[in-house]
Short mmCIF file of C-alpha atoms and ligand atoms in Angstrom, two decimals:
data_model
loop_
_atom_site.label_atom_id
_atom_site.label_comp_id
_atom_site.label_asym_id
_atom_site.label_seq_id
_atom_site.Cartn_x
_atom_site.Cartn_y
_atom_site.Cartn_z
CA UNK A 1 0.00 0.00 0.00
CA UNK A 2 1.31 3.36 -1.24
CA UNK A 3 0.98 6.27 1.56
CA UNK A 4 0.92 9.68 0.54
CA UNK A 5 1.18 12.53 2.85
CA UNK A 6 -2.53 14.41 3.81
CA UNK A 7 -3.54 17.07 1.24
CA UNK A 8 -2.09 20.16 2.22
CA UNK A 9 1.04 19.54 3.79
CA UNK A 10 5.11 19.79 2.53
CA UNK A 11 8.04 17.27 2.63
CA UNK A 12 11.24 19.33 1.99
CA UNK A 13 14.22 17.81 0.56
CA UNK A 14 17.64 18.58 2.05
CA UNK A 15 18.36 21.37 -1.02
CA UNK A 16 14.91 22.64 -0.71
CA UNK A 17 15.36 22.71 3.84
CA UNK A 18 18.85 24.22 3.33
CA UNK A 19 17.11 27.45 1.46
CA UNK A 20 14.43 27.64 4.07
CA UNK A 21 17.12 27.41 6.69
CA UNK A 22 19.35 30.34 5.43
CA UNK A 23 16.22 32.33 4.83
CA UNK A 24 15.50 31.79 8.21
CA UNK A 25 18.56 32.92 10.02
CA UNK A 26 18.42 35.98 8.31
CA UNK A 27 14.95 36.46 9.53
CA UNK A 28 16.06 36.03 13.06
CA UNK A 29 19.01 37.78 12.72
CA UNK A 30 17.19 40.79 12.09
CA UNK A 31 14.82 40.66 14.88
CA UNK A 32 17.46 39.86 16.97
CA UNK A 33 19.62 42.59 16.32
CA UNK A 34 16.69 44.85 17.25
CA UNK A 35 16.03 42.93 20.33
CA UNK A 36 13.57 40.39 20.23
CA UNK A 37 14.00 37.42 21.98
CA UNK A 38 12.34 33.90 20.91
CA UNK A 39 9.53 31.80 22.59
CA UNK A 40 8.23 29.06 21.66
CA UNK A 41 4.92 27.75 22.21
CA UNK A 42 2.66 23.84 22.06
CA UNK A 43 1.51 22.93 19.24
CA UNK A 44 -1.72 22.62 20.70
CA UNK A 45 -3.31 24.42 22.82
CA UNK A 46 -6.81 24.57 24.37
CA UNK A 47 -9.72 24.74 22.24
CA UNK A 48 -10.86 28.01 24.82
CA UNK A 49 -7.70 30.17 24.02
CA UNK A 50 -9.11 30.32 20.43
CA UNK A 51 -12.84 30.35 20.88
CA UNK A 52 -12.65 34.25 22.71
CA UNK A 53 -11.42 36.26 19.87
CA UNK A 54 -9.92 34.97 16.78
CA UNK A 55 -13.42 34.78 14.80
CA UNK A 56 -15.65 32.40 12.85
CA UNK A 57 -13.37 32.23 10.02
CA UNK A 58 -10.64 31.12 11.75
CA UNK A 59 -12.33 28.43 13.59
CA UNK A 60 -13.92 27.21 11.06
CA UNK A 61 -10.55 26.50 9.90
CA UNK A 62 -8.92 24.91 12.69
CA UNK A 63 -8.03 21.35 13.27
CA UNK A 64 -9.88 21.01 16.72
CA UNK A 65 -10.31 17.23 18.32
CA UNK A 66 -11.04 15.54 21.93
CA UNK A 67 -7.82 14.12 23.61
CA UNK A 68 -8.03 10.59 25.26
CA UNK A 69 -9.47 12.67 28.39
CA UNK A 70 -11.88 14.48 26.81
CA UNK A 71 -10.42 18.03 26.57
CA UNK A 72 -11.30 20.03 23.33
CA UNK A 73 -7.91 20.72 22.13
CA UNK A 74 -7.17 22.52 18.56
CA UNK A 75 -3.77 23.03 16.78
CA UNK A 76 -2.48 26.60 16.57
CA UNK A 77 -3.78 28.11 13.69
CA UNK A 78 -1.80 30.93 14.64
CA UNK A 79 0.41 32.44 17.24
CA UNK A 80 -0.60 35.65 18.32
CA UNK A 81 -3.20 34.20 20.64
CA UNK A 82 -0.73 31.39 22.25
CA UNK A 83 1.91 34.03 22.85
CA UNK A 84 -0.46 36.42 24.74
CA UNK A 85 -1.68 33.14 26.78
CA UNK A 86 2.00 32.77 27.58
CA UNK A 87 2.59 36.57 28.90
CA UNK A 88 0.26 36.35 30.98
CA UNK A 89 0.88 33.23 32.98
CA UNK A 90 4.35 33.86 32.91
CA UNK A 91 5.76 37.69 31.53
CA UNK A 92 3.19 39.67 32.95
CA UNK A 93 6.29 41.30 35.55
CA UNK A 94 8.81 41.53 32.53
CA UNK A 95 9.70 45.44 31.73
CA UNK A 96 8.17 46.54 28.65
CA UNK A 97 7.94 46.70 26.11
CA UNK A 98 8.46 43.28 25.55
CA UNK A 99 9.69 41.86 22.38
CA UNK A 100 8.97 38.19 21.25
CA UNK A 101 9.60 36.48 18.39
CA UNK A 102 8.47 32.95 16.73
CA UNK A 103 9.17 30.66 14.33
CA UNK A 104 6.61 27.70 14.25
CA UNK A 105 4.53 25.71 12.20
CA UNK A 106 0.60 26.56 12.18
CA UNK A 107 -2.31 24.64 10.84
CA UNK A 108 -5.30 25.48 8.84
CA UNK A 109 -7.98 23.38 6.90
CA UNK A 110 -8.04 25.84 3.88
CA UNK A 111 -8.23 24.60 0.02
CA UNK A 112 -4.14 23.96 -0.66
CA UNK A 113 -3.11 25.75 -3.55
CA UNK A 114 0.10 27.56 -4.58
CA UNK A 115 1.07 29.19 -1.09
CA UNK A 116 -1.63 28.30 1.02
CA UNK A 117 -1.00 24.89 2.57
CA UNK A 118 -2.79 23.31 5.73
CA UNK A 119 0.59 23.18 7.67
CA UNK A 120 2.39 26.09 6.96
CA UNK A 121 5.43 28.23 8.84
CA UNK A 122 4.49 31.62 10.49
CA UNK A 123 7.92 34.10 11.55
CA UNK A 124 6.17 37.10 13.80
CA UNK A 125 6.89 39.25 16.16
CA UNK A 126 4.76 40.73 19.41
CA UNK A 127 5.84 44.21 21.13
CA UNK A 128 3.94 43.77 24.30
CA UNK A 129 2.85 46.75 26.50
CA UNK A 130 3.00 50.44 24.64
CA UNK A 131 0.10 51.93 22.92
CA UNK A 132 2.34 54.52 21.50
CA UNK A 133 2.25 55.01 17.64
CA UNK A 134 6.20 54.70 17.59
CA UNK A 135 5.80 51.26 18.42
CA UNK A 136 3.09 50.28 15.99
CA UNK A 137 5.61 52.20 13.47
CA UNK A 138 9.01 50.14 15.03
CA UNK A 139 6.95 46.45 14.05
CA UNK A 140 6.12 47.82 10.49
CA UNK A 141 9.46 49.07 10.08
CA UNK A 142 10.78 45.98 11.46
CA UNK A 143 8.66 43.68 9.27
CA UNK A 144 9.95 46.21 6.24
CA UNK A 145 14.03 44.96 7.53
CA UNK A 146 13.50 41.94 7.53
CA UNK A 147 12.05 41.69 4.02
CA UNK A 148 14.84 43.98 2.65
CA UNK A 149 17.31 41.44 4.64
CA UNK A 150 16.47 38.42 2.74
CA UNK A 151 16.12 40.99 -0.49
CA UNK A 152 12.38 40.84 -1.22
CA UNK A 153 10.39 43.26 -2.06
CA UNK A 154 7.10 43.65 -0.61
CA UNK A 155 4.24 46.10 -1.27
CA UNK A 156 2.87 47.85 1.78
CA UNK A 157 -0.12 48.77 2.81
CA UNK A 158 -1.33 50.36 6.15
CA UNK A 159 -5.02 51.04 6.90
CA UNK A 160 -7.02 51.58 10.92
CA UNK A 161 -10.04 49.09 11.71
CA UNK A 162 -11.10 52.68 13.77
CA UNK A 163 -12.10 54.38 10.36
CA UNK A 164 -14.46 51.72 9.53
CA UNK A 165 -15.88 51.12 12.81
CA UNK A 166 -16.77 54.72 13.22
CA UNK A 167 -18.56 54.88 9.24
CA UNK A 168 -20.68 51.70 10.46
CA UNK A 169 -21.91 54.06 13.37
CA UNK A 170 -24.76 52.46 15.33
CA UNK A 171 -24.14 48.76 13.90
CA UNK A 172 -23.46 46.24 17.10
CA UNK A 173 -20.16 45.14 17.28
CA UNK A 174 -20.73 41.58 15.93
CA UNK A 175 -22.05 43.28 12.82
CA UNK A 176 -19.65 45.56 12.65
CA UNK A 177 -17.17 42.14 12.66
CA UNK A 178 -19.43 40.21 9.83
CA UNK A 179 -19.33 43.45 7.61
CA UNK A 180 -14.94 43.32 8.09
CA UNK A 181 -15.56 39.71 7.45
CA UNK A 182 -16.87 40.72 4.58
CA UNK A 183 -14.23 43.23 3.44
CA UNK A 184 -11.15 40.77 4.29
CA UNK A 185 -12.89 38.61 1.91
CA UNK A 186 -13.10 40.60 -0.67
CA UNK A 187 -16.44 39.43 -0.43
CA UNK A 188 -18.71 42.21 -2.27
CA UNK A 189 -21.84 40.04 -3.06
CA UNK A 190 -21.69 38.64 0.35
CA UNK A 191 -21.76 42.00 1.85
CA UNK A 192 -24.60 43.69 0.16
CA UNK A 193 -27.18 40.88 1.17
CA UNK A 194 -25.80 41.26 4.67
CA UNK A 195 -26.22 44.87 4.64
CA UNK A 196 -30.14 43.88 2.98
CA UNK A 197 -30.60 41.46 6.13
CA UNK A 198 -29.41 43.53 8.76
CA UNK A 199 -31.25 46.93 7.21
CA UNK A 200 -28.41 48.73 6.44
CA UNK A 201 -28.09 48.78 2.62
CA UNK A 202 -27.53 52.68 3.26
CA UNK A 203 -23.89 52.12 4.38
CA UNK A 204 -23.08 50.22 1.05
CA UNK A 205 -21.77 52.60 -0.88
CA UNK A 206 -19.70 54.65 1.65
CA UNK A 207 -18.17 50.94 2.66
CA UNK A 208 -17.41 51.01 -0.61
CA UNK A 209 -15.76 54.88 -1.01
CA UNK A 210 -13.82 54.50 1.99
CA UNK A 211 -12.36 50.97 1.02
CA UNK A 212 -11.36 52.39 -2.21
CA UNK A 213 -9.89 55.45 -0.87
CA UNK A 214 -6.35 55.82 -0.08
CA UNK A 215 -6.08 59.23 1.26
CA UNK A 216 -6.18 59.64 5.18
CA UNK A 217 -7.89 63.66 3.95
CA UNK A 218 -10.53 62.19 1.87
CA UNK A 219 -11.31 59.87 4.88
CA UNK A 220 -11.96 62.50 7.49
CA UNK A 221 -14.68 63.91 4.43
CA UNK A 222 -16.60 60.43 5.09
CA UNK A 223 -15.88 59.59 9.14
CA UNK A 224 -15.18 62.92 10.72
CA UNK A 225 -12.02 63.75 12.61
CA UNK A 226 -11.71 60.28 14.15
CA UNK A 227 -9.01 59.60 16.64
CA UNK A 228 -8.30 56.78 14.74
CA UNK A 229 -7.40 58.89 11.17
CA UNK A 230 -5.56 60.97 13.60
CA UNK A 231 -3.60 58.25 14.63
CA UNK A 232 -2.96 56.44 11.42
CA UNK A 233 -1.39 59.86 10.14
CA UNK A 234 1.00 59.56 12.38
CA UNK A 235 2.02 56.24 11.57
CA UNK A 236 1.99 57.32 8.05
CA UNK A 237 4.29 60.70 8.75
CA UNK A 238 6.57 58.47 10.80
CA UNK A 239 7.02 55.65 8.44
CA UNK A 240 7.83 58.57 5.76
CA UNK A 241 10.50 59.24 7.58
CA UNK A 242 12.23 56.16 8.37
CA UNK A 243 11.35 56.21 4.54
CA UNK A 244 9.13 53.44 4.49
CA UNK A 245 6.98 53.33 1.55
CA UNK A 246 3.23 52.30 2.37
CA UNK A 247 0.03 52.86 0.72
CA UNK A 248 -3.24 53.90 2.56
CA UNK A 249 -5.74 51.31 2.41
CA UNK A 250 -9.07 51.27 4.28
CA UNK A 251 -9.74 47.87 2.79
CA UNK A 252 -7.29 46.29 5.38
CA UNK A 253 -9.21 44.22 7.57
CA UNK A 254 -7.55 41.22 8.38
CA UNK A 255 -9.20 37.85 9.22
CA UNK A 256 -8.87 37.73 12.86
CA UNK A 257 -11.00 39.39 14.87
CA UNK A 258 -8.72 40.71 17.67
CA UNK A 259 -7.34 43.61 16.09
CA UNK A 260 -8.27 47.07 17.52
CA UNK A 261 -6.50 49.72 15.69
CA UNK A 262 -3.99 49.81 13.23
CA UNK A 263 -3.32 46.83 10.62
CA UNK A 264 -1.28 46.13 7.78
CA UNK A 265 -0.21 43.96 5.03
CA UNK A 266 2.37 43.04 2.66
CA UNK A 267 1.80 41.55 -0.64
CA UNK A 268 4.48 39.92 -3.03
CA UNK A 269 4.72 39.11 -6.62
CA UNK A 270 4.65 36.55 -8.86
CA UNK A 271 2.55 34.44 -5.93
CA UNK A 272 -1.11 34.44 -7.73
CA UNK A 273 -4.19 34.86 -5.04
CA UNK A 274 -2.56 34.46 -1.99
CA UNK A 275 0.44 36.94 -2.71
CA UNK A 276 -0.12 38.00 1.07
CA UNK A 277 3.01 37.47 2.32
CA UNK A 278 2.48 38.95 5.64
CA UNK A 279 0.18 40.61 8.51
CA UNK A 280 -0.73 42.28 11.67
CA UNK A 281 -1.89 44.89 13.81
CA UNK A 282 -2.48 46.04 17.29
CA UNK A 283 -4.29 43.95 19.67
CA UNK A 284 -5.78 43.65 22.72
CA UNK A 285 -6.04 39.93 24.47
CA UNK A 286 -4.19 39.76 28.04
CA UNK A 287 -7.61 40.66 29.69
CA UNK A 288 -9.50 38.16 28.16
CA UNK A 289 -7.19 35.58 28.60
CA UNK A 290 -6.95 36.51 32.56
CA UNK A 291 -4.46 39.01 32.62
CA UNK A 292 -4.20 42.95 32.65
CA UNK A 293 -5.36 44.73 29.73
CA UNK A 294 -2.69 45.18 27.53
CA UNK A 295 -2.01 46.94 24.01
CA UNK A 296 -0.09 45.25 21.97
CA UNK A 297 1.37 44.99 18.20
CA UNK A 298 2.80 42.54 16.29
CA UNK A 299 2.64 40.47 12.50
CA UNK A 300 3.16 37.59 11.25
CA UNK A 301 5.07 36.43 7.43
CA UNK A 302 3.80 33.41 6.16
CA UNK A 303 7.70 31.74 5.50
CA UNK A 304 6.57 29.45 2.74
CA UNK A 305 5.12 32.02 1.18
CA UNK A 306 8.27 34.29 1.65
CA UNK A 307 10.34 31.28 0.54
CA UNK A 308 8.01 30.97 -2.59
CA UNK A 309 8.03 34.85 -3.60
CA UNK A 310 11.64 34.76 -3.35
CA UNK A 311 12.25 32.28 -5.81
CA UNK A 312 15.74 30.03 -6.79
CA UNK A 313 18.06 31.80 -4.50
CA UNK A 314 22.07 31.89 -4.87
CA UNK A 315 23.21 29.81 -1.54
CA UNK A 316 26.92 30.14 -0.16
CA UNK A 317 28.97 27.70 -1.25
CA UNK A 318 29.77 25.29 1.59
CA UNK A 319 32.96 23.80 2.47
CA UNK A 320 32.69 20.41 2.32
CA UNK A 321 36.04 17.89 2.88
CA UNK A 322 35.86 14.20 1.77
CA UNK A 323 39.12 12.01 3.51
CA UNK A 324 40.33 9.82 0.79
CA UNK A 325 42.95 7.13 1.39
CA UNK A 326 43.71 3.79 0.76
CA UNK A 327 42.68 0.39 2.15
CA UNK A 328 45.28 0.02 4.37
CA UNK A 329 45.16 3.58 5.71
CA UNK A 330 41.41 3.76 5.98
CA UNK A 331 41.39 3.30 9.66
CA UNK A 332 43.95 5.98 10.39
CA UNK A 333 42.44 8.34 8.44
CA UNK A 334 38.86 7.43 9.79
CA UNK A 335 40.19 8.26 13.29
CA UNK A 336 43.39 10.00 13.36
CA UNK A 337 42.84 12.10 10.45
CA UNK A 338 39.05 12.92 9.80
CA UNK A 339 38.40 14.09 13.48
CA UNK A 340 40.69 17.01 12.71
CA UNK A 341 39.00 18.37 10.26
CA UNK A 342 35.43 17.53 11.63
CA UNK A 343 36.27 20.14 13.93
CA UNK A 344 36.21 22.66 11.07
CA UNK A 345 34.71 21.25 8.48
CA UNK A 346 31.44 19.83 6.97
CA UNK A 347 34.31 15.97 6.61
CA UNK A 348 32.73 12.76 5.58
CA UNK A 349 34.92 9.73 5.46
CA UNK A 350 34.60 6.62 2.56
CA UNK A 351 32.02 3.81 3.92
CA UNK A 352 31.80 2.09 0.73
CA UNK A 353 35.17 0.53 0.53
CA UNK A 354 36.13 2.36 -2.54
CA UNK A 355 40.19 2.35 -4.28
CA UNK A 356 40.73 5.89 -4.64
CA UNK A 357 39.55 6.48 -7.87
CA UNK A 358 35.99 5.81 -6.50
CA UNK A 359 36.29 8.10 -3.41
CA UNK A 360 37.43 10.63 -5.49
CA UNK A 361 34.56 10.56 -8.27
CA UNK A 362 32.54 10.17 -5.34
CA UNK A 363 33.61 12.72 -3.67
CA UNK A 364 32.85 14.74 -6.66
CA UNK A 365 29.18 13.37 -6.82
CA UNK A 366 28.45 15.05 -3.17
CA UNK A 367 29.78 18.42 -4.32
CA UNK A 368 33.18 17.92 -2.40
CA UNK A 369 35.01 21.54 -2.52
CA UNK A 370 37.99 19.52 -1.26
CA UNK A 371 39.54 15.67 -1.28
CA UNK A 372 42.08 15.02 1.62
CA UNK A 373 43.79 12.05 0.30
CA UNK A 374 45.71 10.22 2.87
CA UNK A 375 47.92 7.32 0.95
CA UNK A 376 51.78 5.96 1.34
CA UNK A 377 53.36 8.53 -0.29
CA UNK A 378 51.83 10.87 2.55
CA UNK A 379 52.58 9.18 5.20
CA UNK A 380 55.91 7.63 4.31
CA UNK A 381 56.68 11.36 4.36
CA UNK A 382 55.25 11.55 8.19
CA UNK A 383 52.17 11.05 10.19
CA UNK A 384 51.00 14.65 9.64
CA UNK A 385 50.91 14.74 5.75
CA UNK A 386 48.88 14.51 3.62
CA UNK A 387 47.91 15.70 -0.25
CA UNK A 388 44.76 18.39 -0.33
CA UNK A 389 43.48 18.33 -3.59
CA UNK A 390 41.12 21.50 -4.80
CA UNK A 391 38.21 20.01 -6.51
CA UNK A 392 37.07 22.62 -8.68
CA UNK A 393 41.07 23.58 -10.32
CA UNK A 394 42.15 19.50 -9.84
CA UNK A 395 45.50 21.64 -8.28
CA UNK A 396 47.04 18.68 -5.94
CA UNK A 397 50.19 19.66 -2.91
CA UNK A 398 50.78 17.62 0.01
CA UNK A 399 51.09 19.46 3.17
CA UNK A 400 50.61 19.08 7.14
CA UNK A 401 47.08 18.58 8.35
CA UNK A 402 47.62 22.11 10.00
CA UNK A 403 48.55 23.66 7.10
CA UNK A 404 45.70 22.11 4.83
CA UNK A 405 43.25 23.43 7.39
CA UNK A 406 44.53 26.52 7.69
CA UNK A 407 44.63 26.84 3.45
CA UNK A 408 40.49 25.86 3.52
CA UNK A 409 39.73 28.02 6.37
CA UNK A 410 41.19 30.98 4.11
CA UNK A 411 39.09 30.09 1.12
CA UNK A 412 35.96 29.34 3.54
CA UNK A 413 36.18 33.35 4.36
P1 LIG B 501 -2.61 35.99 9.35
O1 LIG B 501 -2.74 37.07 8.32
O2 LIG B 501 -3.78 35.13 9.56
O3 LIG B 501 -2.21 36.71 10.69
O4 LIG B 501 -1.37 35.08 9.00
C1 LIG B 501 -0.09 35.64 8.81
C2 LIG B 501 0.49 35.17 7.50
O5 LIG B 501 0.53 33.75 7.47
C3 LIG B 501 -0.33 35.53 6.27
O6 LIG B 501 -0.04 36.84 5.83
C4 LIG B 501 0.12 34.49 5.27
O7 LIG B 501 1.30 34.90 4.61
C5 LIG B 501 0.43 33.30 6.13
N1 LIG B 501 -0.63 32.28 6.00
C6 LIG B 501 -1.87 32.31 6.55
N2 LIG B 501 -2.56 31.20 6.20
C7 LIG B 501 -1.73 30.46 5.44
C8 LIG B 501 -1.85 29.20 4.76
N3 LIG B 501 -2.96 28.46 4.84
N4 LIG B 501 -0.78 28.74 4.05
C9 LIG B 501 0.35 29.48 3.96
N5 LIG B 501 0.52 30.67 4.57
C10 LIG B 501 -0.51 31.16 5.29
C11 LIG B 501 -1.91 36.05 11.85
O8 LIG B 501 -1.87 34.86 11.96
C12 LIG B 501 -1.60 36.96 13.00
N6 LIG B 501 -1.33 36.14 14.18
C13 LIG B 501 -0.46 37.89 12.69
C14 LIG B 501 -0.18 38.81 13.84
C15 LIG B 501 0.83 38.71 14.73
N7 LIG B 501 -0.93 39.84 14.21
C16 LIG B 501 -0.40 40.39 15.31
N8 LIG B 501 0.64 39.69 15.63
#
């Protein structure tokens, strides 16, 4: 019987995990550097942690199941949630703002296509604790590094869930989350026979003006002088001048239904319908999940789709030694003369019981950037020589083990 792996889910082969992996370190290099520190998180959690906040669509998504003991359990679809569970039971004390990062698998039960899979990668970020706009600004600007890091370009767009709220007026707020529904769907049919059902076929068209608009100005025309236009200019002035170009977009509404204020997105080429390579806002959960109330921002790139939008990437070349010797000599080169450069290097050793010839065309096979032969002539010459042979120029000299890893630690630079 032939097993194939469930619909929606990724096996990555060792060229394929070594991309991901290099992406990666850039990625948390970045938020490193401007001091995030990483958590990490079950894979699943409690079915509650979910139910409070995150929305229909979102649930209706998840993987959720009874354990052996009965407990309704789900697996993340995301990580916002789970790292807000985790500050409170344990970083409520910590100075803020606090600065998390992640890098963990999620799980959805969406239609796979290109870039949207059912396990899929999420790298975010959460600033914990300030409600100041310089913060909101510091996770978009930091979500703008990080793309330019791994050298993809991403198209930005910044919009305030405030500006809608206030045009939907006297709507309760669970209509005023089915029409954003709506909107993150792209959903226009959808919306107008909820607007018919609920009696407010009125608001259509200004839905429509101010989702279309992209000017903070026109905005205040259709809203008023809301605090939150006020605030999203801000944002806007300050990402000007860390000279981070952004687009207005009302339309911005995110699936999840925790966000309060501010949200944004960034979009990719060349990915088809789900070119959204990334997402967030600010937040408010610690109260509802038992702790203080707590503003927070923070966003999330989907990696694989990162990985995807970025395409067939140029990887350093690694350093990789193969110790080739004869029969005789394979033991002492197994364990007097490959531990050396283990230390060092990326070494692998014949297990095949090749002659020489075959190491060496083996060694080839793997990508070897350099043969250490170990033979007669060698060590006839003493215990410490050997012949390093370049495999890319075929140049051949026999030196000391020292010396040979001295002469690929200078071309490893
Ligand atoms: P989200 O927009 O639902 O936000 O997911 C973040 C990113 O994950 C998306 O922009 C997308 O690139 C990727 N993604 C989502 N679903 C899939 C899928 N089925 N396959 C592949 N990639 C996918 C959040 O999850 C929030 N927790 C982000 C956040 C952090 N907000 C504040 N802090």
């Amino acid at each position: 019987m032939k097993i194939q792996r469930p619909r929606g889910t990724q096996d990555f082969l060792p060229q394929e995990m070594a991309k991901r992996r290099f992406i990666e370190n850039k990625m948390r290099k970045t938020v490193e550097s401007w001091g995030y520190q990483e958590i990490q998180t079950p894979i699943f959690e409690s079915l509650d942690l979910f139910t409070l906040r995150s929305g229909e669509t979102i649930l209706d998504q998840s993987y959720i199941f009874d354990d052996k003991g009965g407990r309704k359990l789900i697996l993340r679809p995301e990580l916002t949630e789970p790292v807000t569970r985790l500050y409170v039971e344990k970083l409520q004390a910590e100075p803020k703002p606090l600065k998390l990062y992640y890098f963990s698998n999620c799980f959805r039960y969406e239609r796979p296509q290109k870039g949207r899979f059912r396990e899929f990668w999420q790298f975010g970020v959460e600033l914990i604790g300030s409600d100041r706009p310089e913060s909101e600004v510091e996770v978009i600007a930091l979500a703008s590094s990080v793309l330019d890091t791994i050298g993809l370009k991403g198209d930005l767009h910044v919009g305030h869930l405030g500006a809608l709220r206030a045009l939907m007026g006297d709507l309760s707020d669970e209509q005023k989350n089915s029409v954003i529904r709506f909107i993150d769907k792209k959903d226009n049919e959808g919306l107008r026979t909820y607007l018919e059902e609920i009696g407010a076929t009125s608001l259509e068209e200004n839905i429509r003006a101010l989702t279309e608009s992209e000017d903070i100005k026109e905005a205040r025309e259709m809203v008023g002088d809301v605090p939150a236009l006020e605030r999203l200019e801000d944002i806007s002035d300050m990402l000007d001048i860390y000279g981070i170009s952004h687009k207005i977009d009302f339309s911005v509404a995110r699936g999840l239904e925790y966000y309060t204020g501010m949200v944004f997105e960034i979009y990719a080429e060349g990915l088809g319908t789900e070119n959204q390579i990334g997402g967030g806002g600010s937040y408010r959960l610690a109260h509802l999940f038992g702790g203080k109330d707590t503003p927070s921002t923070g966003f999330a790139f989907g990696f694989d789709r990162v990985v995807l939008a970025l395409g067939d990437i140029q990887l350093p070349q690694q350093t990789k030694v193969m110790i080739v010797s004869t029969r005789e000599l394979r033991d002492w080169a197994s364990r007097k003369v490959a531990p050396r450069f283990v230390q060092h290097f990326h070494t692998e050793v014949d297990l095949m019981s090749r002659d020489i010839n075959g190491q060496l065309s083996h060694a080839n096979a793997i990508g070897a950037t350099h043969a250490v032969i170990v033979g007669d002539k060698e060590l006839q010459k003493g215990e410490e020589f050997v012949t390093l042979k370049d495999m890319k120029t075929g140049e051949q000299e026999m030196l000391t083990i020292e010396e040979v890893i001295n002469r690929i630690r200078l071309m490893d630079i």
